[in-house]
XYZ file of C-alpha atoms in Angstrom:
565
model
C 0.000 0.000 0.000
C 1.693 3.407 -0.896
C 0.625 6.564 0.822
C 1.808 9.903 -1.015
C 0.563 13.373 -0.329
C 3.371 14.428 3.127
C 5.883 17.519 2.956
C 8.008 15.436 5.684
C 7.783 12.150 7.642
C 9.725 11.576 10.253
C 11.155 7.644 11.589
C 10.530 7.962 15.510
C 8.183 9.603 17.186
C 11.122 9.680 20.517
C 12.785 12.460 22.187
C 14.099 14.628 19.065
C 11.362 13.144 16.583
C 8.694 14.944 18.839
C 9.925 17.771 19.078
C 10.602 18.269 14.690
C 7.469 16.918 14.295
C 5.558 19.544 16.756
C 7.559 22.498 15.222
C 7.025 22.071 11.671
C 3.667 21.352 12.295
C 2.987 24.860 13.392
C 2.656 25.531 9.656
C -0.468 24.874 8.744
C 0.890 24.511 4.974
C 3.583 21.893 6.395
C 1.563 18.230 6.360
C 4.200 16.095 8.430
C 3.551 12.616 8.885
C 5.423 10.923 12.454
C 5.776 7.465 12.382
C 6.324 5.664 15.917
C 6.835 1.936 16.140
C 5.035 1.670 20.279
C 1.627 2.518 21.349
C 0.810 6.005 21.956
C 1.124 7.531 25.487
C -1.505 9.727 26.302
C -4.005 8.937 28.764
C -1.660 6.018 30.083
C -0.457 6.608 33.758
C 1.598 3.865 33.562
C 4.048 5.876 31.453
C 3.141 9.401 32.321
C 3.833 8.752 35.809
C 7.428 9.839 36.050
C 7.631 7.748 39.442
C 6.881 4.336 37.162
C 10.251 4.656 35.004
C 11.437 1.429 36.919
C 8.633 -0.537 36.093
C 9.011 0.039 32.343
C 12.161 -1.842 31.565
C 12.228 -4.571 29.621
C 7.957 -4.498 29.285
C 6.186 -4.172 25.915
C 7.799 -0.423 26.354
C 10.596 -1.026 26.068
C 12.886 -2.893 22.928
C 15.403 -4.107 25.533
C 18.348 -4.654 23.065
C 21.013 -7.193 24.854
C 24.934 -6.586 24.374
C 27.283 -8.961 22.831
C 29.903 -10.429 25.783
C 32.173 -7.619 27.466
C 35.538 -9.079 28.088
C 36.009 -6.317 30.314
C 33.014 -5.379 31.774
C 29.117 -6.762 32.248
C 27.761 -9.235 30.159
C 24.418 -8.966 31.374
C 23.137 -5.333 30.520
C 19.793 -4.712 28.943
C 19.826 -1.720 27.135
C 16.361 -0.562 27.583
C 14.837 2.127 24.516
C 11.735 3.298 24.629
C 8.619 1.468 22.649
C 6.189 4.370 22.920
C 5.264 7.864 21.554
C 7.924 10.369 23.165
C 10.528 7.329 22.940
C 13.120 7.337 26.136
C 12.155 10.659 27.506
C 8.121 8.719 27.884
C 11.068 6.101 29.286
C 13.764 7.837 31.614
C 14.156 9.886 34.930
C 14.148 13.154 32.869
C 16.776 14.390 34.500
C 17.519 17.679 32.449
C 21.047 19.590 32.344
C 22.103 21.679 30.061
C 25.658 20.464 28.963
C 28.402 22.609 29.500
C 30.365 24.692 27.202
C 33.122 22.402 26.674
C 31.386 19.961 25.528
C 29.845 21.703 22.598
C 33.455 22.833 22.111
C 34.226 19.494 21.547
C 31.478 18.771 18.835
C 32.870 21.996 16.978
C 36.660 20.824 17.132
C 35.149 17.296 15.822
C 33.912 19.022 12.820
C 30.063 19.841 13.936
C 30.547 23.420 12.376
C 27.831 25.883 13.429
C 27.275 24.015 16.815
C 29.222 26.175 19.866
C 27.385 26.526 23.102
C 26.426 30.069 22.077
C 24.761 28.241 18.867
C 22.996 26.629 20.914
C 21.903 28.350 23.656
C 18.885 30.042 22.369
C 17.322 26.490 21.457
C 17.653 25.691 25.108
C 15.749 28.651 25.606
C 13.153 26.962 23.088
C 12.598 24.187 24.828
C 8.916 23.468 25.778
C 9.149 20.959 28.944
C 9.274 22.393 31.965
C 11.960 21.792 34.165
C 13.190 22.453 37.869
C 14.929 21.061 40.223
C 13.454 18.288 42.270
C 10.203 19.600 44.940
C 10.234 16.861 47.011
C 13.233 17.000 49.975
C 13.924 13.521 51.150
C 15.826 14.046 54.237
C 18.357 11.195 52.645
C 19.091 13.518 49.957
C 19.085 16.546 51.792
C 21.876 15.310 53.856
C 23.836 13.638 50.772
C 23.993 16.879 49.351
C 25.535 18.606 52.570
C 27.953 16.057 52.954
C 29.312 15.707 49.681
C 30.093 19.475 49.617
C 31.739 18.851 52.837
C 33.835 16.192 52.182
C 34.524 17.019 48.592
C 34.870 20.759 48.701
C 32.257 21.137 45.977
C 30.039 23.888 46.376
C 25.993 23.207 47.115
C 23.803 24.079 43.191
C 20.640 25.164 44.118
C 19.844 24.765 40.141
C 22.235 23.069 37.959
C 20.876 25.142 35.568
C 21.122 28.648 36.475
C 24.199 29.369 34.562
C 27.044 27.152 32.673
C 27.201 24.121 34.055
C 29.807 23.507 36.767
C 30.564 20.943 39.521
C 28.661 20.500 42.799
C 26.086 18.786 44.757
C 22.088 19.299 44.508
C 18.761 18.250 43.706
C 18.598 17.484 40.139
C 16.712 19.675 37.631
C 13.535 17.687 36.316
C 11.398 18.132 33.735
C 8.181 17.110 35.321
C 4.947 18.599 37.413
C 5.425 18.065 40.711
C 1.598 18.593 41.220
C 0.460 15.395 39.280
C 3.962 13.726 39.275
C 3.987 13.565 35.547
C 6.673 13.753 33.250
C 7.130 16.289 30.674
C 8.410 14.148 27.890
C 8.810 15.298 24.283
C 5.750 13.891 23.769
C 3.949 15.230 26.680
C 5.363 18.905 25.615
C 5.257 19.234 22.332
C 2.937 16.410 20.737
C -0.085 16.881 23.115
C -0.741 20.492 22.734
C -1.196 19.725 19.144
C -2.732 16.828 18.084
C -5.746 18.329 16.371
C -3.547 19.745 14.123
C -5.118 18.806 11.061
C -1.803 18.707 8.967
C 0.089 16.463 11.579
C -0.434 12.890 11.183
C 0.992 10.501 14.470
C 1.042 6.516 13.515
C 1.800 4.631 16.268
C 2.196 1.134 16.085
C 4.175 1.357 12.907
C 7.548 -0.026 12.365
C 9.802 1.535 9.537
C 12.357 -1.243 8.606
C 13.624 -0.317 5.206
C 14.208 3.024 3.286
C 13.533 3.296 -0.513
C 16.251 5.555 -2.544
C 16.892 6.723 -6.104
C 20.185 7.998 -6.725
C 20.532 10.668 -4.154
C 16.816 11.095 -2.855
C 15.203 8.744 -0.565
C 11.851 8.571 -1.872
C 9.391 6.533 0.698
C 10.046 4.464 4.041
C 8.270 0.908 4.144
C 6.561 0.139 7.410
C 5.193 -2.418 8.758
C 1.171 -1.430 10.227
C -1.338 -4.059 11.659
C 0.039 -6.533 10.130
C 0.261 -4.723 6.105
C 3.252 -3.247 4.611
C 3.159 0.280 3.493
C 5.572 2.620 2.027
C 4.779 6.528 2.891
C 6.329 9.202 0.596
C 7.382 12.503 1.246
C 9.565 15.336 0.015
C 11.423 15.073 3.202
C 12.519 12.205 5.666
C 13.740 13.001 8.809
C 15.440 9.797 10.288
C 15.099 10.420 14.632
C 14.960 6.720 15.933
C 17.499 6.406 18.201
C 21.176 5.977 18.786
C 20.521 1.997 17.898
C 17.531 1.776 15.601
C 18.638 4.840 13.400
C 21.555 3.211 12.394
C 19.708 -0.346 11.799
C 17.215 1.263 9.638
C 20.498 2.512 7.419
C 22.075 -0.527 7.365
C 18.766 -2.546 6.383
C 18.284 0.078 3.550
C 21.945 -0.649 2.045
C 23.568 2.480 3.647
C 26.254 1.958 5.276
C 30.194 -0.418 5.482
C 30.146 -1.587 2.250
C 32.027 -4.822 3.206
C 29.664 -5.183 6.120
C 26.315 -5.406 3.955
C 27.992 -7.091 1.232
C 28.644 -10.570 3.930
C 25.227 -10.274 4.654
C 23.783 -9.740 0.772
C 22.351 -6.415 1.181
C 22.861 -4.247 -1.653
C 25.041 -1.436 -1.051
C 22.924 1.639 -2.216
C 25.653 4.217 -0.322
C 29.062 3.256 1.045
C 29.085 5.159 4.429
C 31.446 3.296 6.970
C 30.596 5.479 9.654
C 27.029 4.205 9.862
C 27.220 1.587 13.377
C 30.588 3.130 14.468
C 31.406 5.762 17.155
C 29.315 3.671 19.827
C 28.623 5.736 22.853
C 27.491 5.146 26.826
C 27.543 6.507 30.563
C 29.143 3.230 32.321
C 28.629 3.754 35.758
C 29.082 1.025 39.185
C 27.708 1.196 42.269
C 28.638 1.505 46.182
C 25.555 0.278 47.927
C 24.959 0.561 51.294
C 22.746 -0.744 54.033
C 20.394 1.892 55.900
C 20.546 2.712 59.266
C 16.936 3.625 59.043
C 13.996 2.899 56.479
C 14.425 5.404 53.742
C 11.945 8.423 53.619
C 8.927 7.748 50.704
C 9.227 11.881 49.038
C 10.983 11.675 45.939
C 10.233 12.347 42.090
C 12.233 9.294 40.498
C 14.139 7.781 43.518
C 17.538 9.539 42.120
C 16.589 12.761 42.941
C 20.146 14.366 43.634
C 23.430 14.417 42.027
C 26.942 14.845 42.575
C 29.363 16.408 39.722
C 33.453 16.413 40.732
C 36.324 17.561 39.180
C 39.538 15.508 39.734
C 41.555 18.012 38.048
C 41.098 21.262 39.784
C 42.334 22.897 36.453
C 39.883 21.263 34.896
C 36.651 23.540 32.782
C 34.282 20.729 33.850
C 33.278 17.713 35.412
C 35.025 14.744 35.164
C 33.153 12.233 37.459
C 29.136 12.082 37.605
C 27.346 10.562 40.809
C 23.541 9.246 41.260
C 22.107 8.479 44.644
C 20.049 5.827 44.341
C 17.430 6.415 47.302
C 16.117 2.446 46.607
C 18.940 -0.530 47.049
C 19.556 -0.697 43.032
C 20.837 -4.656 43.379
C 20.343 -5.886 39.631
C 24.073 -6.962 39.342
C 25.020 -6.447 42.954
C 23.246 -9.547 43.744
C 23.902 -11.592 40.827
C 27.356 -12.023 42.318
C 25.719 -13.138 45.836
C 25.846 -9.837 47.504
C 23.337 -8.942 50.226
C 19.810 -7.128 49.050
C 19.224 -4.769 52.254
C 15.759 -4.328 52.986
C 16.107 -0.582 53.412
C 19.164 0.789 51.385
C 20.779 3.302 48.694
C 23.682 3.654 46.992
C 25.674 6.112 44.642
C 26.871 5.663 41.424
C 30.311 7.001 39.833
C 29.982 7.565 36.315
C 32.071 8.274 33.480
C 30.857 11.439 32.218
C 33.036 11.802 29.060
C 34.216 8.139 28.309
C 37.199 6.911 25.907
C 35.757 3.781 25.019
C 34.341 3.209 21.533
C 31.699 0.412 20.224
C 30.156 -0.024 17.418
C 26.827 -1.752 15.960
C 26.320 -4.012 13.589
C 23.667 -6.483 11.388
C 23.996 -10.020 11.861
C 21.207 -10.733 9.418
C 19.250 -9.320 6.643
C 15.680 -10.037 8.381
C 14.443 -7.011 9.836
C 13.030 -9.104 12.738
C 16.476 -9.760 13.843
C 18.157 -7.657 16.618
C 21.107 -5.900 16.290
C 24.172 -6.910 17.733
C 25.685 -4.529 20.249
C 29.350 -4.120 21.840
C 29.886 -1.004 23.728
C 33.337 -2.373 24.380
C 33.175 -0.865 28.126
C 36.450 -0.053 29.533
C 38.594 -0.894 26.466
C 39.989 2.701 25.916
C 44.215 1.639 25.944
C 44.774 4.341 28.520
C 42.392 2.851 30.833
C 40.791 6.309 31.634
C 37.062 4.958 32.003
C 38.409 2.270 34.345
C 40.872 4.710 36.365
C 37.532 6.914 36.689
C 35.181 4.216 37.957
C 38.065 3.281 40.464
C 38.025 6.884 41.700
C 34.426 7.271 41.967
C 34.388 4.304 44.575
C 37.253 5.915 46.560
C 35.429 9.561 46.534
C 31.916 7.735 47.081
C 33.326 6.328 50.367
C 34.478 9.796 51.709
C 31.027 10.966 51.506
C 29.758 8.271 53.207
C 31.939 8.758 56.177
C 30.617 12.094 56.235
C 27.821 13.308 58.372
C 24.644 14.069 58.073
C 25.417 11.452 55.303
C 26.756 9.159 57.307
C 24.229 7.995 60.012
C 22.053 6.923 57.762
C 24.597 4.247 56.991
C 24.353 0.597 58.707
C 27.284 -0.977 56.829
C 28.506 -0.747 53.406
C 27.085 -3.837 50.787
C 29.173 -3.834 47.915
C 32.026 -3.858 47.348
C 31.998 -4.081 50.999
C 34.767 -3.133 53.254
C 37.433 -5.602 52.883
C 37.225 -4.217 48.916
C 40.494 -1.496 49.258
C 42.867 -1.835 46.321
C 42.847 -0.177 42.841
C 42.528 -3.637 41.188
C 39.844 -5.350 43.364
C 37.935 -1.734 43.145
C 38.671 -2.036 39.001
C 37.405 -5.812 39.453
C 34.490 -5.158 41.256
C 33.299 -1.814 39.785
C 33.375 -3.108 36.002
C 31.804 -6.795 37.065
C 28.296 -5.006 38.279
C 28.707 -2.104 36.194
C 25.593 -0.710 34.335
C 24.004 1.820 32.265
C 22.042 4.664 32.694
C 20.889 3.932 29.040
C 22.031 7.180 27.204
C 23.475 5.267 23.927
C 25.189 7.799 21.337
C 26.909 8.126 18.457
C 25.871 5.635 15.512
C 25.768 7.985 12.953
C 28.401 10.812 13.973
C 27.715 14.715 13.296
C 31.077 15.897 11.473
C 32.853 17.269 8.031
C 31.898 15.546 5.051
C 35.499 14.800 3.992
C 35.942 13.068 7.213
C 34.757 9.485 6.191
C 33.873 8.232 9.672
C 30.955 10.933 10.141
C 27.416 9.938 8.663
C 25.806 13.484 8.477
C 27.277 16.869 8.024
C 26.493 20.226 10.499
C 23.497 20.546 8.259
C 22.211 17.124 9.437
C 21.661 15.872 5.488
C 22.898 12.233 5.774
C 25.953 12.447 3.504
C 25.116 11.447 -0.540
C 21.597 12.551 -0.018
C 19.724 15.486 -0.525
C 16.247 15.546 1.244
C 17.133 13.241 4.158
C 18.372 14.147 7.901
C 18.844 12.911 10.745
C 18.023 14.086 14.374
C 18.496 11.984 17.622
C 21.798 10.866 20.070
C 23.318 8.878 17.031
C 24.695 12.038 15.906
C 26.830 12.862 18.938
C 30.188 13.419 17.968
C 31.882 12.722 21.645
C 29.420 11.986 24.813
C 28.025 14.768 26.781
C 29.262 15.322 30.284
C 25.762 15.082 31.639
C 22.480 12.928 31.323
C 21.612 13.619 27.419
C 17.773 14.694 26.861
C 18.236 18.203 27.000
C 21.005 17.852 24.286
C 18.387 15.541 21.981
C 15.811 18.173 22.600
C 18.029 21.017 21.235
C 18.870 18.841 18.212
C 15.522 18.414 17.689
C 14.842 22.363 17.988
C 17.918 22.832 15.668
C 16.895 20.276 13.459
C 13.256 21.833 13.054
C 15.199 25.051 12.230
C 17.388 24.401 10.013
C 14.156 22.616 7.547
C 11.834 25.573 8.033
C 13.820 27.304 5.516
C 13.943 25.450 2.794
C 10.677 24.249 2.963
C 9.462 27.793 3.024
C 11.288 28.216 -0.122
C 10.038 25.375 -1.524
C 6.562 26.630 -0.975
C 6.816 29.922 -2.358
C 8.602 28.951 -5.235
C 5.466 26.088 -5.782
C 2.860 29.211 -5.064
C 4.866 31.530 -7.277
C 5.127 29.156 -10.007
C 0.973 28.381 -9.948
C 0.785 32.118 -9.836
C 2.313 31.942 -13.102
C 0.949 29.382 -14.518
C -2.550 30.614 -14.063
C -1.319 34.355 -15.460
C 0.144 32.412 -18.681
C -3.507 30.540 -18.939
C -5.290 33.742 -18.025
C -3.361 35.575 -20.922
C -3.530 32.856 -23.356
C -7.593 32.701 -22.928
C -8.311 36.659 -23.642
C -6.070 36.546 -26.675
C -7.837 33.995 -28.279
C -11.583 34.046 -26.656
C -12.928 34.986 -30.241
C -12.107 31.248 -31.354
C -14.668 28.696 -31.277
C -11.681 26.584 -31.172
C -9.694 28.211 -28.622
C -12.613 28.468 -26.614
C -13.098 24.252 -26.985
C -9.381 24.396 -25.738
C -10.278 27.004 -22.929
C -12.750 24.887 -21.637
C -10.965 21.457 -21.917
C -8.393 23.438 -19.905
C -11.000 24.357 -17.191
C -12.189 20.412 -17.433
C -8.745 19.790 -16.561
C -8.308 22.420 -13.823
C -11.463 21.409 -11.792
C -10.652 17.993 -12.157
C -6.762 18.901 -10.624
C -7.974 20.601 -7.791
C -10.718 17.712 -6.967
C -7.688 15.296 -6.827
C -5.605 17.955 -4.640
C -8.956 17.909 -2.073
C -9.055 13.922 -2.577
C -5.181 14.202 -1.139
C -5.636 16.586 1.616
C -8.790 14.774 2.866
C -6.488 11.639 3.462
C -3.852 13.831 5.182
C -6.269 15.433 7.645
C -6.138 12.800 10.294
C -6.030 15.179 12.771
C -5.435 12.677 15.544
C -3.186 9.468 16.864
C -3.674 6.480 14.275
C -2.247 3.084 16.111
């Protein structure tokens, strides 16, 4: 079944995806078309309830992609994505930080041209969720925070947000209502508002597993819909599944390592090696500890504070990221027969900016068929991520010994006491390692002559010229903090940067009919006297009507209006 008739459709109705999709909207001349492979969100508690997050792993939310053995760190990750309209931020703990000017250094110096924090700042101003830091005040956290400024010498953020992001210890910023508890995903934000928009068309429940292309246009995306295989058409594609499924969707299309789709007979349609590569995480371990007391109930997402250290004081920004878990997180922890308290928390040193590089890959040709996955955790040859981890556990301890931290503390779990050198930290930290599920990278942002990037600054996936892309796959390098605000302003940028040309493309459409009809108009009143010409003239008007009837024919299909699943 082919459906025609869209200005843009965009793969993934997830974090970025919603937010494109929302803005060009707003043009009531733009008909957009988002496709979204879960079930919609609205109306279901479940996911709107930002408390839930927990509860959505590895459910029919959630595509739960498994990684390939980690010689050097933990086989048994899930890496949870979200299955449902507003993707992983309808998925996550929306914790929302603005990364810090370095970073977007960084993407500049790695070729992402036109993408400096003062780019970018007034798309964080953009933004439509609404965030602040955490309401509710467990007295856990409360005292966390003053002791970690105490015995770290960080200073005490009120709002991580209020200027450039720096170290210290506070309440997260959230993007949430504290009234109802819900999140404000991208989908919550920017897709609700709008959905009787009569020119924005939301399929959930459809799965986009193959791109069509002619020379260098893609020209429709086959999906698979109750069971039926379509293929929607558009003028525009905007590719904004995710850091994994972005990259699959390439690779099943015959974009991407040449050599790579060649073992697995897929025709190569575009050569771009780049497409998989650059693999991206947050590794982060855990020091969990027994409480002294049962845990207060107030909190937003159970990791409602933070804790952002610089080892090197000469150091622009953070260098080592901390969670407090105010629930005894024991996924791994007790895998390797460690205790599960019944009342206990933990914190959780992170890499912020790791070395480490993965890639992605097809083992198959069936769409059906996962993707296989190795992060390669801790395999950077100067052993930074691993030398970070290590530190974490050592700083993590001296805020534990720290009061008003400390007397909430019974005894420390894991790695547990006896746990004191660098290599039986190393050991221990990278054996229950996890992830805070912020994959990146696949399809790297860069300079066109630079043959390991996938899309320029412009976002046009290289060799094509009416398809972008617009999620985490196109991080160049990993962002110091927790990623959704940095997908949301790729989203706003991406939006951007297409309202132009479409624009143009209008005009010069409307200024061409203009023509057109003066040319006809002309052509009539010259030669009105003819019998002949006036047979013509009328012929032409047959024609006309008959053009305009199938233009009302097309917009009556687009006019949806509403969520189609």
């Amino acid at each position: 079944m082919e459906e025609t008739g869209y200005d843009v459709v965009i793969v993934g109705g997830g974090t970025a995806g919603a937010v494109v999709a929302s803005r060009l909207s707003a043009d009531p001349d733009v008909r957009v078309c988002l496709i979204e492979g879960g079930p919609s969100d609205v109306g279901d508690e479940r996911v709107l309830r930002l408390r839930n997050w927990l509860n959505l792993l590895e459910t029919e939310f959630d595509y739960a992609y498994r990684t390939v053995p980690q010689p050097r760190g933990n086989d048994h990750i899930v890496h949870s994505r979200g299955k449902v309209l507003g993707g992983c931020s309808s998925h996550n703990t929306m914790i929302s930080l603005l990364p810090p000017p370095a970073d977007f250094a960084d993407w500049v110096a790695a070729g992402a041209t036109g993408w400096s924090y003062a780019d970018m700042l007034p798309f964080w101003g953009d933004l439509a969720p609404k965030m602040q830091p955490v309401a509710e005040r467990n007295q856990l956290a409360v005292d966390f925070i003053q002791a970690a400024g105490a015995a770290l010498n960080v200073p005490i953020n009120g709002d991580f947000n209020s200027g450039p992001f720096t170290d210290g210890a506070g309440f997260f910023p959230v993007a949430y209502d504290p009234a109802t508890g819900h999140r404000q995903s991208a989908s919550v934000a920017y897709l609700h508002p709008h959905l009787g928009r009569p020119n924005l068309t939301i399929l959930t429940g459809t799965w986009a597993f193959a791109l069509e292309t002619a020379g260098d246009r893609v020209t429709g995306v086959r999906v698979r819909r109750q069971g039926q295989t379509h293929t929607i058409h558009a003028d525009e594609y905007v590719l904004s599944a995710g850091a994994i499924d972005t990259p699959r969707l390439l690779l099943l299309s015959g974009l991407g390592p040449a050599a790579d789709l060649e073992r697995l007979g897929i025709g190569v349609r575009a050569d771009l090696p780049g497409v998989g590569e650059n693999l991206l995480d947050h590794p982060e371990s855990l020091i969990l500890w027994e409480a002294s007391r049962p845990v207060p109930p107030e909190s937003a997402m159970d990791a409602d504070a933070g804790l952002f250290v610089r080892r090197d004081p000469a150091g622009s920004r953070p260098d080592l990221m901390f969670h407090l878990y105010q629930i005894p997180f024991t996924l791994h922890t007790e895998r390797l027969g460690y205790d599960v308290p019944e009342h206990g928390f933990g914190m959780t040193p992170n890499v912020p900016r790791p070395r480490s590089r993965g890639r992605m890959w097809l083992t198959s040709p069936d769409p059906e068929v996962p993707p296989a996955l190795d992060f390669r955790y801790f395999t950077d040859p100067g052993g930074y991520d691993e030398r970070t981890i290590v530190d974490g556990l050592r700083l993590a301890r001296e805020v534990a010994a720290t009061e008003p931290f400390a007397s909430w503390i019974a005894r420390e779990i894991a790695p547990g006491p006896h746990i004191t050198t660098d290599e039986d930290l190393s050991a221990y930290g990278r054996a229950v390692h996890h992830t805070v599920y912020h994959p990146a990278g696949t399809c790297r942002m860069g300079s066109a002559t630079d043959p390991a990037t996938v899309v320029g600054p412009d976002l046009r996936l290289h060799g094509f010229t009416n398809a972008r892309i617009a999620d985490a796959s196109i991080f160049p390098l990993m962002t110091s903090v927790n990623p959704v605000v940095a997908v949301l302003m790729i989203g706003e940028k991406a939006a951007a940067l297409m309202k132009a040309p479409i624009a143009a493309d209008q005009d010069t459409v409307a200024a061409a009919l203009d023509n057109d009809r003066a040319r006809a108009a002309d052509h009539h009143h010259a030669r009105a006297a003819s019998a002949d010409h006036d047979r013509a003239g009328a012929a032409a008007a047959d024609h006309d009507t008959a053009g305009a009837a199938a233009a009302d024919d097309r917009n009556h299909d687009l006019t949806e209006g509403s969520i189609t699943g």
